[in-house]
XYZ file of C-alpha atoms in Angstrom:
270
model
C 158.456 -60.099 17.933
C 160.790 -62.671 19.374
C 158.978 -65.323 21.748
C 161.808 -64.618 24.264
C 161.055 -60.987 24.695
C 158.198 -60.042 27.246
C 156.951 -56.484 26.975
C 156.313 -54.602 29.976
C 152.408 -53.919 31.015
C 151.731 -50.558 32.033
C 148.905 -50.277 34.202
C 147.164 -47.971 36.915
C 146.284 -49.971 39.913
C 147.011 -50.173 43.813
C 148.930 -53.175 42.770
C 149.938 -53.570 39.213
C 151.693 -56.515 37.833
C 154.251 -55.248 35.203
C 155.138 -58.889 34.807
C 153.596 -62.095 36.090
C 155.341 -65.022 34.492
C 154.707 -68.660 35.586
C 157.251 -71.241 34.571
C 154.910 -72.469 31.842
C 154.387 -68.941 30.629
C 158.213 -68.819 30.033
C 158.718 -72.527 28.675
C 161.309 -72.950 31.557
C 161.412 -75.724 33.984
C 162.805 -73.819 36.918
C 162.406 -70.088 37.061
C 159.122 -68.115 37.626
C 159.089 -64.264 37.732
C 156.931 -61.296 38.765
C 157.458 -57.370 38.832
C 154.831 -55.507 41.039
C 154.155 -51.900 41.473
C 152.607 -50.793 44.729
C 151.056 -47.620 45.693
C 151.531 -46.263 49.265
C 149.905 -48.194 51.873
C 148.805 -51.032 49.555
C 149.358 -54.629 50.612
C 150.157 -57.755 48.578
C 149.349 -61.277 50.259
C 150.564 -64.436 48.453
C 151.784 -68.119 49.201
C 154.789 -69.719 47.947
C 153.261 -73.064 47.793
C 155.830 -75.618 46.383
C 158.075 -72.832 45.295
C 160.807 -70.926 47.088
C 161.049 -66.871 46.316
C 163.665 -64.006 46.641
C 161.792 -60.591 47.393
C 163.706 -58.008 46.021
C 162.758 -54.620 47.156
C 163.720 -52.901 43.997
C 162.542 -49.347 44.770
C 161.009 -47.714 47.543
C 160.402 -48.868 51.053
C 158.100 -51.778 52.398
C 157.249 -54.090 55.305
C 157.367 -57.716 54.641
C 155.876 -60.486 56.680
C 156.684 -64.176 56.087
C 154.216 -66.272 58.215
C 155.131 -64.852 61.861
C 158.441 -63.098 61.061
C 158.148 -59.365 60.362
C 161.007 -57.363 58.432
C 160.355 -53.530 58.433
C 161.350 -50.520 56.807
C 163.158 -52.297 53.936
C 164.583 -50.737 50.860
C 167.400 -48.474 49.996
C 166.737 -46.602 46.683
C 164.375 -44.545 44.873
C 165.502 -45.637 41.536
C 167.629 -48.579 40.343
C 170.077 -45.911 39.012
C 171.071 -44.749 42.852
C 173.404 -47.770 42.117
C 173.461 -49.007 45.664
C 172.093 -52.418 46.796
C 168.888 -52.821 48.258
C 167.307 -55.406 50.932
C 165.864 -58.666 50.091
C 164.137 -61.491 51.671
C 164.258 -65.066 50.774
C 161.505 -67.356 51.721
C 160.804 -71.216 51.104
C 158.018 -73.208 50.139
C 154.800 -73.339 52.075
C 154.979 -69.813 53.308
C 152.608 -66.954 53.218
C 154.150 -63.518 52.731
C 152.516 -60.326 52.924
C 154.129 -57.098 51.248
C 153.127 -53.582 52.557
C 154.054 -50.572 50.695
C 155.237 -47.664 53.032
C 155.680 -45.600 50.194
C 155.501 -46.202 46.397
C 157.486 -49.120 45.656
C 158.444 -51.649 43.275
C 159.059 -55.506 44.252
C 160.533 -58.125 42.077
C 159.717 -61.931 43.191
C 162.302 -64.570 41.774
C 160.833 -67.972 42.155
C 162.129 -71.324 41.806
C 161.458 -75.216 42.589
C 162.023 -75.901 46.020
C 162.067 -79.545 47.693
C 162.895 -78.901 51.255
C 161.548 -76.212 53.560
C 164.333 -73.850 54.443
C 164.639 -70.689 57.014
C 163.485 -67.503 56.062
C 166.267 -65.066 55.620
C 166.732 -61.272 55.139
C 169.312 -60.299 53.057
C 170.367 -57.004 54.057
C 171.710 -54.455 51.493
C 175.192 -54.640 53.161
C 175.039 -58.396 52.848
C 175.332 -58.070 48.912
C 178.913 -58.580 47.649
C 179.796 -55.916 45.145
C 182.271 -56.183 42.356
C 183.428 -54.652 39.210
C 184.020 -56.771 35.992
C 185.637 -56.480 32.427
C 187.928 -53.855 31.194
C 187.963 -51.509 27.966
C 183.991 -51.613 26.606
C 183.295 -54.532 28.709
C 183.059 -53.114 32.020
C 180.072 -53.734 34.174
C 179.328 -53.341 38.298
C 177.430 -56.182 40.017
C 175.626 -56.535 43.101
C 175.406 -60.420 44.125
C 172.104 -60.705 46.216
C 172.038 -64.605 46.183
C 175.186 -65.983 44.473
C 175.705 -69.767 44.244
C 177.636 -69.473 47.390
C 174.816 -68.135 49.503
C 173.401 -70.838 51.773
C 169.720 -69.397 51.764
C 168.367 -70.790 48.759
C 167.914 -74.228 47.597
C 168.010 -73.443 43.816
C 167.605 -69.588 43.101
C 170.419 -67.477 42.186
C 169.627 -63.594 41.942
C 172.082 -60.687 40.885
C 172.098 -56.920 39.605
C 174.083 -55.807 36.808
C 174.894 -52.199 35.687
C 176.368 -51.543 32.440
C 177.492 -47.762 31.510
C 176.884 -46.324 28.008
C 178.680 -47.784 25.062
C 179.644 -50.986 26.923
C 178.744 -54.773 26.669
C 177.677 -57.213 29.547
C 177.177 -60.713 29.704
C 180.089 -60.460 27.293
C 181.917 -62.280 25.735
C 179.264 -64.470 25.130
C 178.909 -67.333 27.617
C 176.413 -70.116 28.216
C 175.493 -72.476 31.232
C 173.145 -74.737 29.529
C 174.882 -78.424 29.999
C 174.299 -80.308 33.190
C 178.181 -81.515 33.157
C 179.928 -80.360 36.151
C 182.438 -79.696 37.068
C 182.859 -78.267 33.490
C 179.538 -76.492 33.123
C 176.352 -76.086 34.936
C 172.543 -76.111 33.511
C 171.195 -72.966 34.548
C 168.051 -71.249 33.013
C 167.837 -67.447 33.255
C 165.692 -64.504 33.032
C 166.814 -60.798 32.572
C 164.680 -57.851 33.855
C 165.843 -54.538 32.058
C 165.801 -51.011 32.962
C 167.213 -48.108 31.151
C 168.464 -44.451 32.121
C 166.803 -42.512 30.745
C 163.562 -44.448 30.374
C 163.246 -43.874 26.414
C 166.353 -45.777 26.065
C 167.098 -49.432 24.538
C 169.812 -52.263 24.588
C 170.408 -54.894 22.335
C 170.232 -58.691 23.471
C 171.114 -61.566 21.540
C 170.242 -65.188 22.517
C 171.666 -68.153 20.444
C 172.978 -71.455 20.582
C 175.957 -72.931 18.891
C 173.872 -74.877 16.184
C 171.487 -71.717 15.959
C 168.559 -73.726 16.992
C 167.772 -70.605 18.995
C 169.246 -67.202 17.419
C 167.373 -64.255 18.427
C 168.477 -60.597 18.438
C 166.162 -58.237 20.460
C 165.585 -54.561 21.040
C 164.880 -54.216 24.750
C 163.088 -51.520 25.982
C 162.840 -49.931 29.590
C 161.175 -52.772 31.999
C 161.134 -55.494 29.236
C 162.258 -59.044 30.318
C 164.175 -61.423 28.122
C 164.174 -65.310 28.623
C 167.096 -67.317 28.376
C 166.336 -71.126 27.997
C 169.722 -71.990 26.794
C 172.544 -70.564 24.821
C 174.817 -67.409 24.874
C 172.936 -64.186 25.893
C 175.141 -60.959 25.343
C 173.988 -57.469 26.130
C 174.725 -54.309 24.069
C 174.113 -50.925 25.492
C 174.058 -47.901 23.060
C 175.715 -44.363 23.678
C 173.948 -41.986 25.938
C 172.001 -44.547 27.920
C 172.698 -46.701 30.883
C 171.639 -50.237 31.270
C 170.524 -51.946 34.679
C 169.275 -55.635 34.860
C 168.323 -58.153 37.289
C 169.244 -61.811 36.592
C 167.372 -64.704 37.938
C 169.133 -68.232 37.383
C 167.948 -71.471 38.637
C 168.531 -75.114 37.630
C 169.029 -78.802 38.748
C 172.187 -77.714 40.928
C 172.924 -74.525 42.256
C 176.499 -73.955 40.818
C 177.260 -71.124 38.243
C 179.907 -72.672 35.869
C 179.749 -71.221 32.494
C 181.643 -71.551 29.234
C 182.607 -68.594 26.980
C 182.033 -68.936 23.271
C 185.443 -70.211 21.847
C 185.708 -67.759 19.021
C 185.228 -64.461 21.346
C 187.283 -65.783 24.146
C 190.377 -64.029 23.183
C 189.223 -60.708 24.521
C 189.543 -61.340 27.809
C 193.397 -61.521 27.775
C 193.863 -58.370 25.878
C 196.373 -56.023 27.214
């Protein structure tokens, strides 16, 4: 199995970590990542320490407290494939958070480095920018939770992407692994995948120009793929729809990518 593929854990507790990855676990410098399932009325309390975090209320409803600020009745969908944006909360370093499940819920915790303490912000579902990208078999539907234009975070970018069966996503292959602005930015990336129906799978390739990384993975429901650098396209087989949540972070919060030149021609097809 590829070292870039992190398999989901299936536990049966009040608070179950489907994924719990520190930066060192992922061999990344900027991103930590956790996915938690919470049963009704359970509470998860944690401290951000020297990191910032975006808490995405993936499914179900929760109450979130950040220090003395309360955000109640958050969450807009029963499953990701309701295809509606959801609520999130941004918290900076040196904060104490508690998440209490109103009903069974899943939250996604996206972490990155943080040098300055910033204000806590509620990112409502209606604050997400929503867009459709691509054409032909390269179409996807996007919810921008924390784009690079959002002022809340210091380093974090968070986005959700839906790709219908038979389509490609993160395609044509593109990369953002060189700190060379304004031409390209250096952003590490993590993908959290779900499929509908759940027994489905997608293929994701992560590769560099020199092929020092060249891994093609079969990704199943709730798996994570780590993209330390390189191109990272996703292919979705017939019969199954794909959802993934992206986390990106790097030395500068700017998303400037470059397509693989040999495949860039597909963008301008009539």
